[in-house]
CSV table of C-alpha atoms and ligand atoms in Angstrom, one decimal:
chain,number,residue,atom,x,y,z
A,1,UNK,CA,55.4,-45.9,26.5
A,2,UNK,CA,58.2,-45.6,24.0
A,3,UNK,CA,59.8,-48.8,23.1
A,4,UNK,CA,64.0,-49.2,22.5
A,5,UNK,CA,64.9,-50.0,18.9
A,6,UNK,CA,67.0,-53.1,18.8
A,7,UNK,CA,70.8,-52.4,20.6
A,8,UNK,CA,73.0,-50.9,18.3
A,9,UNK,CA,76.2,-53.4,17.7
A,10,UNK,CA,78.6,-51.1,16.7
A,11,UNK,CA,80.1,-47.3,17.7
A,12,UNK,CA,79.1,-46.4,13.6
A,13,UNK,CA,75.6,-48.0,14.3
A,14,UNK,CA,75.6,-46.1,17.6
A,15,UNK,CA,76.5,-42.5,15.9
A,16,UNK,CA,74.2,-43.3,13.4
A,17,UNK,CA,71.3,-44.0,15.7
A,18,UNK,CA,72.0,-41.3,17.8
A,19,UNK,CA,71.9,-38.6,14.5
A,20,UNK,CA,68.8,-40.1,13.4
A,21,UNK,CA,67.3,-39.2,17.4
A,22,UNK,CA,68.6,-35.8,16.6
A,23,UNK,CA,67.3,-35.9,13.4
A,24,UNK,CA,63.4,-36.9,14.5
A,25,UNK,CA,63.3,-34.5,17.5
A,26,UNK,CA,64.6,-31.4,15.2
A,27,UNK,CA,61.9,-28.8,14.6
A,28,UNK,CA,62.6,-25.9,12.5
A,29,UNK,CA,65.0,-24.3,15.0
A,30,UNK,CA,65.2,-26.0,18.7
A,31,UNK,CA,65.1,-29.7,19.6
A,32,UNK,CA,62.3,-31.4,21.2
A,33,UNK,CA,63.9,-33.4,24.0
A,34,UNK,CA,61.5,-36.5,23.3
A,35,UNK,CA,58.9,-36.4,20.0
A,36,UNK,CA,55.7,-37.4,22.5
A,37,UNK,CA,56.6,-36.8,26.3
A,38,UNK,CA,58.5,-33.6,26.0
A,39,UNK,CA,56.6,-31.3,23.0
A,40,UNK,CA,58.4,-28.4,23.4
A,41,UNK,CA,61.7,-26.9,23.7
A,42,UNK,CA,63.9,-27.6,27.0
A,43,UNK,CA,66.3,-25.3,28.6
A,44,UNK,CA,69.2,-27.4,29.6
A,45,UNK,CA,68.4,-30.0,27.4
A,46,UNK,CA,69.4,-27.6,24.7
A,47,UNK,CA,72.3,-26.7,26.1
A,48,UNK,CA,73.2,-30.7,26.4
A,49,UNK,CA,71.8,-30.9,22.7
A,50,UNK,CA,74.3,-28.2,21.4
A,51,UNK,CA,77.3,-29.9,22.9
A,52,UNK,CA,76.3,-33.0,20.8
A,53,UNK,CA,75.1,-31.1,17.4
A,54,UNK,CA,78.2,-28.8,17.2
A,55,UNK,CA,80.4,-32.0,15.7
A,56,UNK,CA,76.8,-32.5,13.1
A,57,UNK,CA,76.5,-29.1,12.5
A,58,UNK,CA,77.9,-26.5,14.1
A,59,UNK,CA,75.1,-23.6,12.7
A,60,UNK,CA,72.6,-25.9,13.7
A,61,UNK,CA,74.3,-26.2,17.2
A,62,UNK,CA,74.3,-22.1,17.0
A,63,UNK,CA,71.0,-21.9,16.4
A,64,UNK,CA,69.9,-24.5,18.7
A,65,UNK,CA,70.8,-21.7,21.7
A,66,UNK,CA,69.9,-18.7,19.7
A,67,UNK,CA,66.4,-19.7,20.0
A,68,UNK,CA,66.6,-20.7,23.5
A,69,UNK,CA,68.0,-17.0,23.9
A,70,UNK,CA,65.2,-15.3,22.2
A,71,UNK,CA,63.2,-16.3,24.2
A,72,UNK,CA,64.8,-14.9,27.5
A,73,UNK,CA,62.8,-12.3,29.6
A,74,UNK,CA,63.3,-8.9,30.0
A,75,UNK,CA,64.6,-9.8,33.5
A,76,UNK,CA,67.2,-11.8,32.5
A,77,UNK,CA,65.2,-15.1,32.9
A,78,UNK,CA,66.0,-17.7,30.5
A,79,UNK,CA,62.5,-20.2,30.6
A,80,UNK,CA,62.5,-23.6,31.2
A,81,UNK,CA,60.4,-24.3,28.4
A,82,UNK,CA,59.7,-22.6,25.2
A,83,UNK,CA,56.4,-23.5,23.9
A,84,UNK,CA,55.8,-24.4,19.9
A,85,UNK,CA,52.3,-23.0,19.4
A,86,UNK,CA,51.8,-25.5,16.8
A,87,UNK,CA,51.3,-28.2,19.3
A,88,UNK,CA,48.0,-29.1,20.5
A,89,UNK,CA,47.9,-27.3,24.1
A,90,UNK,CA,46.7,-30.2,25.8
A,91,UNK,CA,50.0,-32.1,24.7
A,92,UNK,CA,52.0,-31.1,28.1
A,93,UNK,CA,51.1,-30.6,31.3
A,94,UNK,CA,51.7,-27.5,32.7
A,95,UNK,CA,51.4,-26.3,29.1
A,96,UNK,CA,51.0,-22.4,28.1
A,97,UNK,CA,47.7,-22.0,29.3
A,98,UNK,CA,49.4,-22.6,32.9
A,99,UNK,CA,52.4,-20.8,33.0
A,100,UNK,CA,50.2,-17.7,31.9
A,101,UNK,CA,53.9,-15.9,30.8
A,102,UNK,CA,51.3,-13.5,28.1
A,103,UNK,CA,50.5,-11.6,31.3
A,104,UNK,CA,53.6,-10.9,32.7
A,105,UNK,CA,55.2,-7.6,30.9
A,106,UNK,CA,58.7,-8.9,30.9
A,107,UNK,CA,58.3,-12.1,29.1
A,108,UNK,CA,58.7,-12.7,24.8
A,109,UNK,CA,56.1,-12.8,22.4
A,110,UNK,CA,56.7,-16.5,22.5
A,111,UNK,CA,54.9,-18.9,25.3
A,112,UNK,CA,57.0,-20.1,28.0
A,113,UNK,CA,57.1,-20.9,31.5
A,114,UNK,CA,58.3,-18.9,33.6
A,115,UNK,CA,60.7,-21.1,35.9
A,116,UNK,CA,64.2,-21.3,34.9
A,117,UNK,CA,67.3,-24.6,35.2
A,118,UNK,CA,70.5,-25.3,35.7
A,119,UNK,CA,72.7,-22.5,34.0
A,120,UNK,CA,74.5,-24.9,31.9
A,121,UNK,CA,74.5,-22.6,28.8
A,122,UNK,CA,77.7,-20.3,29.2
A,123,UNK,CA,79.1,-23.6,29.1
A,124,UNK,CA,77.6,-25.0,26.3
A,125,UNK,CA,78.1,-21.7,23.8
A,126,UNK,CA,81.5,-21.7,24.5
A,127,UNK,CA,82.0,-25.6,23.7
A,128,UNK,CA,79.7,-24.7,20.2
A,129,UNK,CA,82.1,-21.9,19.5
A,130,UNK,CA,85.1,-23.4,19.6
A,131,UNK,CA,83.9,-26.7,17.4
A,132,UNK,CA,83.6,-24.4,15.0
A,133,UNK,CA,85.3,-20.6,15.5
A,134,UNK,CA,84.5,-19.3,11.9
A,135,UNK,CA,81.1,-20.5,11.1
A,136,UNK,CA,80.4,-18.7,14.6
A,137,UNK,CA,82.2,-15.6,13.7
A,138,UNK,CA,79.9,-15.2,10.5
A,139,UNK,CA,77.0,-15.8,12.0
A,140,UNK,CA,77.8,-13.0,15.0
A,141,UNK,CA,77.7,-16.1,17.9
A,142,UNK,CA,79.4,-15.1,20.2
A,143,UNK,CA,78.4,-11.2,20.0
A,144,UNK,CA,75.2,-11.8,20.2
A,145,UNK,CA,74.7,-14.4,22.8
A,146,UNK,CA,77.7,-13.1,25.7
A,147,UNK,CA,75.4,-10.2,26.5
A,148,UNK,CA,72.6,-12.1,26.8
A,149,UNK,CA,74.4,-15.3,28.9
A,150,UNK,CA,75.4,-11.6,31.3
A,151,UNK,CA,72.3,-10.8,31.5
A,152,UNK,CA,70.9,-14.6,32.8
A,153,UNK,CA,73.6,-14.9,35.0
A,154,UNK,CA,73.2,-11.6,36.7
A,155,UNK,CA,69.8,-12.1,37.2
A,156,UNK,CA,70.9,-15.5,39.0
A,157,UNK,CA,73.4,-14.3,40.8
A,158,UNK,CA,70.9,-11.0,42.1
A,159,UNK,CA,67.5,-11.8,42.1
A,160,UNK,CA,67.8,-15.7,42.6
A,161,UNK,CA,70.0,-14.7,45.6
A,162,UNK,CA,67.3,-15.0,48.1
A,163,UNK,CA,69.5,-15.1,51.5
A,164,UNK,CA,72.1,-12.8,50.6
A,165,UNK,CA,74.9,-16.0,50.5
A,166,UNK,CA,76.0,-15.1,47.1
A,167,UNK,CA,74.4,-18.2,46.0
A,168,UNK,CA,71.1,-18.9,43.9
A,169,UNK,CA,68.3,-20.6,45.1
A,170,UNK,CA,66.2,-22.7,42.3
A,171,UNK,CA,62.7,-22.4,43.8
A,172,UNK,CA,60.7,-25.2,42.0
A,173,UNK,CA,61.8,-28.9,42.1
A,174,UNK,CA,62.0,-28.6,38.2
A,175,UNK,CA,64.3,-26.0,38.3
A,176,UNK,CA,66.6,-28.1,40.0
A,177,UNK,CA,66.6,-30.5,37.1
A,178,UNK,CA,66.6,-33.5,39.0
A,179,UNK,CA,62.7,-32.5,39.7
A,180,UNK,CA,62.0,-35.7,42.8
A,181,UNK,CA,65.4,-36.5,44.2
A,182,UNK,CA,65.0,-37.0,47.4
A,183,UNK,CA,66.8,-34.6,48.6
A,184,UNK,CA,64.0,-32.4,47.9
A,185,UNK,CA,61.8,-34.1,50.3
A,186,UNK,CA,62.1,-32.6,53.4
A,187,UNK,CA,61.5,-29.0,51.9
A,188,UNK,CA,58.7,-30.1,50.1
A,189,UNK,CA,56.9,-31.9,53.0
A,190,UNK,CA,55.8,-28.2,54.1
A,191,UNK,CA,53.8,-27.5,50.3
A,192,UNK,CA,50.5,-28.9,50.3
A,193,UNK,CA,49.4,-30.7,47.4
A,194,UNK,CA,47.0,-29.2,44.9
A,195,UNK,CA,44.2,-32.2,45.1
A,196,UNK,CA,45.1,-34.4,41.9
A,197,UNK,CA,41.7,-34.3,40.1
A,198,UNK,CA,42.3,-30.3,40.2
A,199,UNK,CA,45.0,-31.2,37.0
A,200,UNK,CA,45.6,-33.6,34.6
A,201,UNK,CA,48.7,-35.4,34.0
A,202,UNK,CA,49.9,-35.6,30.5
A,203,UNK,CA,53.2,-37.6,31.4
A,204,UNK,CA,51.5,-40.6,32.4
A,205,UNK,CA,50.3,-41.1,28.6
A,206,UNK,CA,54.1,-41.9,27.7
A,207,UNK,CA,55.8,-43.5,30.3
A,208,UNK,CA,55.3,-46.1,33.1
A,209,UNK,CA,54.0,-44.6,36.0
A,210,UNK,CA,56.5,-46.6,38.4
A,211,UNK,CA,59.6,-44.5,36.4
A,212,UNK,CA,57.8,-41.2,36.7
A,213,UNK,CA,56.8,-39.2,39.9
A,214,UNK,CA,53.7,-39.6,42.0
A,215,UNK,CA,50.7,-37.8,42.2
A,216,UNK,CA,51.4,-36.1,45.6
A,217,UNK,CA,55.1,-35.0,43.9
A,218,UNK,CA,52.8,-33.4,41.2
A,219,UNK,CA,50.4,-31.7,43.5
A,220,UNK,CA,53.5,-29.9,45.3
A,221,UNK,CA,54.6,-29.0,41.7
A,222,UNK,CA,51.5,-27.4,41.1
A,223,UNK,CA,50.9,-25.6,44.1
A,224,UNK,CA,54.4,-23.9,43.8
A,225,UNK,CA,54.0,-23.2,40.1
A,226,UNK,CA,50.7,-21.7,40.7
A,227,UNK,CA,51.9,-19.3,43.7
A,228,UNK,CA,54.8,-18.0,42.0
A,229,UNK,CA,52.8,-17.4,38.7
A,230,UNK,CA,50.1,-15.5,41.1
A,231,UNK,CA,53.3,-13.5,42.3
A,232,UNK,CA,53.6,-12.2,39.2
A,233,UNK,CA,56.9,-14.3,39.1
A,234,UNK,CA,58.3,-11.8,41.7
A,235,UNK,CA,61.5,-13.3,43.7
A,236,UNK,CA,61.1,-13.4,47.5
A,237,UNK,CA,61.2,-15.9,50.3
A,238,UNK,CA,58.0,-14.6,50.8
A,239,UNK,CA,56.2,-16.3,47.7
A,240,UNK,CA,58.3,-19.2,47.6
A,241,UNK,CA,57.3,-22.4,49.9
A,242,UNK,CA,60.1,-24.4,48.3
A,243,UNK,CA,64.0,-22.6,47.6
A,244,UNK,CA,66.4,-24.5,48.0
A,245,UNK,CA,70.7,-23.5,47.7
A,246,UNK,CA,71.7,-26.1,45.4
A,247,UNK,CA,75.0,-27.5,44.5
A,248,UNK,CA,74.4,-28.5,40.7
A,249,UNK,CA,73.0,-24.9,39.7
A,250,UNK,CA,76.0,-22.8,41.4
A,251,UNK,CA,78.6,-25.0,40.6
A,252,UNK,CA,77.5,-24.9,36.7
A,253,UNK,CA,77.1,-21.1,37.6
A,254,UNK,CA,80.6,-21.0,38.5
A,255,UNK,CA,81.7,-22.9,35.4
A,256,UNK,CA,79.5,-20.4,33.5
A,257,UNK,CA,81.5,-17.9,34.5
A,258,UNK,CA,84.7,-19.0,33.9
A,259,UNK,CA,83.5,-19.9,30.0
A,260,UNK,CA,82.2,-16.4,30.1
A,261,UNK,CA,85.8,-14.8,30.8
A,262,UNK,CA,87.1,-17.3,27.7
A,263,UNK,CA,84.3,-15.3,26.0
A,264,UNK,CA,85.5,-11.6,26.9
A,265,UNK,CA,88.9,-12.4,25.6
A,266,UNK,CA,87.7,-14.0,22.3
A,267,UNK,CA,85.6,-10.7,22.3
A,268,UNK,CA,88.2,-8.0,23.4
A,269,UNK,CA,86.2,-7.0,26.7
A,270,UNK,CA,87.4,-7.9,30.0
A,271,UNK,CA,87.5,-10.8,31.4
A,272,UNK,CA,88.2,-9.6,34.6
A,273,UNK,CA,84.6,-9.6,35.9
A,274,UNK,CA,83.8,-13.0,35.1
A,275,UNK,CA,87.6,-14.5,36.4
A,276,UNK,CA,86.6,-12.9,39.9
A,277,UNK,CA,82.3,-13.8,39.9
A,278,UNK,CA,83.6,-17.3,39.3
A,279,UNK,CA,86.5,-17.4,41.9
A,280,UNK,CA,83.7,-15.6,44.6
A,281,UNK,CA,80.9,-18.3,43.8
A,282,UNK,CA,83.7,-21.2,43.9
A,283,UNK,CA,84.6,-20.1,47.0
A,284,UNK,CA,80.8,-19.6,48.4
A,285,UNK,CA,79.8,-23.0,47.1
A,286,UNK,CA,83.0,-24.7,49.0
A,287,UNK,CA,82.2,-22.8,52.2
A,288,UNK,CA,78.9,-23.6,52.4
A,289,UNK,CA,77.7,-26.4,50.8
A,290,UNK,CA,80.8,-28.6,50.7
A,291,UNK,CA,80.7,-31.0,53.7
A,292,UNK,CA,84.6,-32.0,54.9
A,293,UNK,CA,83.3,-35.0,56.8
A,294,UNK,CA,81.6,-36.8,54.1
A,295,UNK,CA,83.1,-35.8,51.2
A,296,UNK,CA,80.0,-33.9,49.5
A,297,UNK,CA,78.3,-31.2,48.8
A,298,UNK,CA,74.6,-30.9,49.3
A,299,UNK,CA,72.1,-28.6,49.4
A,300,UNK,CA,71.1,-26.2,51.9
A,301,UNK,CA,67.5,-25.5,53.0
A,302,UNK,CA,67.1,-21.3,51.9
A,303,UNK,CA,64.1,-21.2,54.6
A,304,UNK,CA,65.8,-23.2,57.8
A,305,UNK,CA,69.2,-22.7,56.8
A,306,UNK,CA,70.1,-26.1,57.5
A,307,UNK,CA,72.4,-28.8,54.5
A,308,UNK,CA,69.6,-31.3,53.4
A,309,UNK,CA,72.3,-34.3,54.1
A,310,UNK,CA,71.4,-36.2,51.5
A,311,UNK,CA,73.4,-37.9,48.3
A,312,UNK,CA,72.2,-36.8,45.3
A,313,UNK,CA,74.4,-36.9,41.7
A,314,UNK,CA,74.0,-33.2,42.2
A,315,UNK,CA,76.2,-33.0,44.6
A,316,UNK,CA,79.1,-34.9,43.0
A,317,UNK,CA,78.6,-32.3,40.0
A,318,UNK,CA,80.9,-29.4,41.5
A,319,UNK,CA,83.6,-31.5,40.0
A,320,UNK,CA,82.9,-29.3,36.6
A,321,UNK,CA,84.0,-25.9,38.6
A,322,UNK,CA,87.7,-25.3,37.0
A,323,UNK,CA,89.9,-24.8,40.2
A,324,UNK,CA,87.7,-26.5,42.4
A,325,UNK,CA,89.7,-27.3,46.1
A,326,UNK,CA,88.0,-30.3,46.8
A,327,UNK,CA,88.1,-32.3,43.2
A,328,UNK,CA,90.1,-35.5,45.1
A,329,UNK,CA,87.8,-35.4,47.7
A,330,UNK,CA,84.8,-35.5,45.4
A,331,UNK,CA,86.1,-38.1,43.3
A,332,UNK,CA,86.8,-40.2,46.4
A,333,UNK,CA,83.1,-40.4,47.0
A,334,UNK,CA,82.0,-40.9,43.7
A,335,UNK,CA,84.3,-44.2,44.1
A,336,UNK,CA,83.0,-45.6,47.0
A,337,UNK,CA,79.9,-47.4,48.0
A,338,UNK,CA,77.3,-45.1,47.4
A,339,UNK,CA,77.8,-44.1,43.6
A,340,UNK,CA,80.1,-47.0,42.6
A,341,UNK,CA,82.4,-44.9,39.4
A,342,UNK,CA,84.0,-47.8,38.5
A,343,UNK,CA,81.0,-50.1,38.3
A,344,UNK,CA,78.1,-48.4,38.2
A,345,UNK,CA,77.1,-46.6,35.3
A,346,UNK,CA,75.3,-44.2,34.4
A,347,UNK,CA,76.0,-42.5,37.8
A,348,UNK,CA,73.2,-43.4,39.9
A,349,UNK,CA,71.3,-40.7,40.6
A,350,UNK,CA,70.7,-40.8,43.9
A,351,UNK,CA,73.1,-42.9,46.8
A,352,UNK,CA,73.3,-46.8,46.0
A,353,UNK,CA,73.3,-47.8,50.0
A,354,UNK,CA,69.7,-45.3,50.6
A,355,UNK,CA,67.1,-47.6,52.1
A,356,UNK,CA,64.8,-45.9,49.5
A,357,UNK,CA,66.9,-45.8,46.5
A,358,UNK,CA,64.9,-46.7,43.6
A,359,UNK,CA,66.7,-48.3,40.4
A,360,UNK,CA,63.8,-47.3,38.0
A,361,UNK,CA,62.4,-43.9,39.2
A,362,UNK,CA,63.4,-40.9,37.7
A,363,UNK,CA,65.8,-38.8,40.1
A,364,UNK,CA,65.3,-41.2,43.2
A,365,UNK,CA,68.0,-43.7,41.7
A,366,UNK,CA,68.2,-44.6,38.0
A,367,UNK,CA,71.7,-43.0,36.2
A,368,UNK,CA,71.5,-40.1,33.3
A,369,UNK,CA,73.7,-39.1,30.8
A,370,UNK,CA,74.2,-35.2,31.5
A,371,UNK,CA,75.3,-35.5,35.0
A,372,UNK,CA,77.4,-38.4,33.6
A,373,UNK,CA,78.7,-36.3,31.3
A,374,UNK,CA,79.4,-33.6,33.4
A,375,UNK,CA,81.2,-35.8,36.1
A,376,UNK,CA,83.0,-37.1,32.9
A,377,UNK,CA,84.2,-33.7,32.1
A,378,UNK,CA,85.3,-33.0,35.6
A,379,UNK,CA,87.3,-36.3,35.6
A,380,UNK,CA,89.3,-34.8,32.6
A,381,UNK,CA,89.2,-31.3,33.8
A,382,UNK,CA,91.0,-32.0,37.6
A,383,UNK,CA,93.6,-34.6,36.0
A,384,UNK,CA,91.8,-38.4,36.0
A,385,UNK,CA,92.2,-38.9,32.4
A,386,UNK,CA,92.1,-42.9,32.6
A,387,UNK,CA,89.1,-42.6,35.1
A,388,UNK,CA,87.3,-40.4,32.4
A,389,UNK,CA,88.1,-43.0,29.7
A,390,UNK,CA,87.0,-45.9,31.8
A,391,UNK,CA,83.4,-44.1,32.2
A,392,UNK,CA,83.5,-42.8,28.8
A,393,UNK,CA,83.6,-46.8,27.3
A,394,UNK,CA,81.1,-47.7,29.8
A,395,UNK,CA,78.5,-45.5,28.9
A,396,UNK,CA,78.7,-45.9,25.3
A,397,UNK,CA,78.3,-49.6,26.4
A,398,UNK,CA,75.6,-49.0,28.0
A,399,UNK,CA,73.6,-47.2,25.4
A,400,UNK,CA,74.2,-49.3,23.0
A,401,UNK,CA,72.5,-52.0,25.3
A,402,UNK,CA,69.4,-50.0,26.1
A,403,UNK,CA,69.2,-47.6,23.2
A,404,UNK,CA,68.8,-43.8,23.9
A,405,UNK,CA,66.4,-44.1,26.9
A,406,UNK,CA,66.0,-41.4,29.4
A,407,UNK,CA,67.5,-43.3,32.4
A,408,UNK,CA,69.2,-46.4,32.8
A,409,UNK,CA,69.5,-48.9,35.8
A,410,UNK,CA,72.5,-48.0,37.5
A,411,UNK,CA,73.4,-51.9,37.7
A,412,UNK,CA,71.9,-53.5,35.0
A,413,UNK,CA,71.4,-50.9,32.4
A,414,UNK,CA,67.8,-51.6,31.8
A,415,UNK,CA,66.7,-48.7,30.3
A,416,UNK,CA,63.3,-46.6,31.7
A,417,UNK,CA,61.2,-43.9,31.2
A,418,UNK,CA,61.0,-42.5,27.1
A,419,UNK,CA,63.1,-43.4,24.1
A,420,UNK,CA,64.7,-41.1,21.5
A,421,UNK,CA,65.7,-39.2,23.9
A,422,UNK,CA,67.7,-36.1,22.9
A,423,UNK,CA,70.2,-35.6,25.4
A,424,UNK,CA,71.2,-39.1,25.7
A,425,UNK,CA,71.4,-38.7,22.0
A,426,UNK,CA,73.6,-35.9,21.9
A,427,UNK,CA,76.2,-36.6,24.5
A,428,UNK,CA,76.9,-40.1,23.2
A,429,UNK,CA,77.7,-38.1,20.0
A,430,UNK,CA,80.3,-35.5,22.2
A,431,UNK,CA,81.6,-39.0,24.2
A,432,UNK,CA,82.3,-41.0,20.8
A,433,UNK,CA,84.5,-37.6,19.4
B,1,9YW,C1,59.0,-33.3,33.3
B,1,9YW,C2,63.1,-32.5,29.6
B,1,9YW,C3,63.0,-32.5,31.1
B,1,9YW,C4,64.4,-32.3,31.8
B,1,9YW,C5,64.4,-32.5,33.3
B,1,9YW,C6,63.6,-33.8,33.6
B,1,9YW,C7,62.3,-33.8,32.9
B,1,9YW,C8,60.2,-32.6,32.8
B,1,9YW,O1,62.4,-33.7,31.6
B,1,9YW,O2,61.4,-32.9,33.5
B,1,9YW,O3,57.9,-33.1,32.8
B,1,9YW,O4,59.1,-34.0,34.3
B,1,9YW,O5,63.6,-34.0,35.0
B,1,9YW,O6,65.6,-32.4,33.9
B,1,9YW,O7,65.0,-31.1,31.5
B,1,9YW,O8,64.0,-33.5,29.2
């Protein structure tokens, strides 16, 4: 396991920690998420990553998603992990070897897997740009990486559209992000697990088993990853046993969008597309996975049809769709019991009052700091500047206290799973600007 450094007394020892995180996990062009547990490059970690680096170095922010992009398929699929072929192959598990992508005629030169995450990218490009408009003007930003963010988003909004809602379905618990919330149980309980001495675990050699999840979570993983791979990566409800509707990946679609219209003006095309693909999906999402009575959005089951009722910090992300119609609402149930704003910090990941709601595992409880920091930018987005401050100072308090872990007890702050963790890292840089 990786051990915290000592807390960090003040916001100048903090920012200074947190570049010297940035500063271990750089490698030539990407950012590892964590030096030991995560090898390789991340997808959304390098979008959170950018939205930190761009106040460091704005190229470096640049090139942080350059590389992410050049390694997109031919399809429009941006990978969830970009492998470095300099690390030993037996460093991750599912490593290149796996994922098999060197098979699969629309896939890069590069290794990668070939599951996708949450489209937070349009997002982040758009924050690099503007920290720095004419570094990113040289260096043909923008130019190059709108048609490419197109591309990704079309083939979300097409191919990933597996019930014909107008919504994407993520298809893999890792896709999702927030790989064993709970609210992926019920789907999952129809995959059979791939026997556990068929694979072996390389997470386990990093962190504390009772933070990470189980076996059986990783035999699902595994079976899922395998059949889509065997598919050829084709996109049907056919091949996939797991495909979920979820509320973090459209809303941040929807977001995408919007940054993508700021994009066609700064780049004389029109916007026009993008203004009404964001309005449809912010509409969709509302219609269908918002639910009135409780105040939430949740997922919804692609195969039965049915909302998976259950409270995940995904659900409260919506709040970073501009326009959303049901920001109060939202808020309102991030305040109460179950996720505690004003107390509780990070945002637990999963509903305080659950019966199984667990402090120190992964997505089944413990708080992180992107979908803090996305709620945070929803606060100031939909008018709660003061509520945005208050969480702002409390989760620079927090890290300070635990150092950049990868989760945090919700109520305590005790940190768990790896250190030096990039993302933490990055958007305690963004919060402290
Ligand atoms: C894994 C890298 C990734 C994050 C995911 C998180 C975790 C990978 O780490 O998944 O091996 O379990 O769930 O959101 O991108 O930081």
């Amino acid at each position: 396991t990786e051990r915290p450094e000592v807390a960090h007394r003040t916001i100048e020892d903090l920012d200074r920690a947190a570049r010297r995180v940035l500063a271990t996990n750089w490698r030539q062009h990407a950012t590892v998420p964590a030096a030991r547990l995560y090898p390789h490059q991340w997808s959304w970690d390098s979008a959170f990553v950018a939205i930190g680096l761009r106040h460091l170095s704005p190229a470096r922010a640049q090139r942080e998603l350059e590389s992410l992009f050049g390694a997109q398929w031919r399809d429009g699929r941006v990978p969830h992990i970009v492998f470095d072929p300099h690390v030993p192959a037996d460093a991750y598990f599912p490593g290149p070897s796996f994922w098999r992508s060197g098979a699969v005629p629309e896939a890069p030169a590069v290794p990668t897997s070939g599951i996708v995450q949450p489209p937070a990218h349009a997002l982040a490009v758009w924050l690099t740009y503007r920290a720095d408009p004419a570094t990113a003007r040289a260096r043909g930003f923008l130019s190059r990486l709108y048609p490419r963010l197109v591309e990704w988003h079309r083939y979300l909004m097409t191919r990933r559209d597996l019930t014909g809602s107008g919504l994407m379905s993520v298809v893999h618990p890792w896709e999702s992000g927030l790989d064993n919330s709970p609210a992926w149980d019920t789907p999952l309980s129809r995959v059979t697990p791939v026997p556990a001495g068929e694979f072996t675990r390389r997470d386990l050699d990093h962190a504390a088993a009772a933070d990470r999840p189980t076996d059986t979570d990783y035999g699902r993983y595994v079976r899922l990853a395998r059949d889509y791979r065997d598919a050829g990566y084709a996109d049907s409800l056919r091949v996939h046993g797991f495909a979920v509707e979820d509320p973090l990946c459209n809303a941040l679609l929807a977001a995408g969008e919007d940054a993508l219209a700021s994009m066609a003006v700064e780049l004389g095309r029109d916007p026009r597309p993008h203004r009404s693909a964001a309005a449809r999906l912010t509409g969709t999402l509302t219609a269908t996975l918002y639910d009135p009575a409780a105040g939430m959005f949740f997922a919804r089951d692609a195969h039965t049809g049915k909302l998976i009722r259950s409270y995940s910090v995904g659900g409260l992300v919506p709040l970073v769709v501009p326009g959303l119609p049901v920001a109060a609402e939202l808020i309102r149930t991030a305040l109460g019991d179950r996720f505690r704003l004003r107390d509780a910090c990070p945002l637990p990941s999963y509903d305080l009052t659950a019966g199984d709601h667990d402090p120190g595992r992964y997505w089944r409880g413990p708080g992180w700091i992107n979908t803090s920091w996305l709620f945070w930018h929803g606060l100031r987005l939909h008018g709660e500047p003061s509520l945005a401050e208050d969480l702002r100072q409390r989760l620079l308090d927090r890290v300070r206290d635990a150092g950049f872990r990868e989760y945090l007890d919700p109520l305590t702050g005790a940190g768990h799973g790896t250190d030096g963790f990039s993302w933490t890292a990055a958007l305690i840089l963004d919060l402290i600007r």
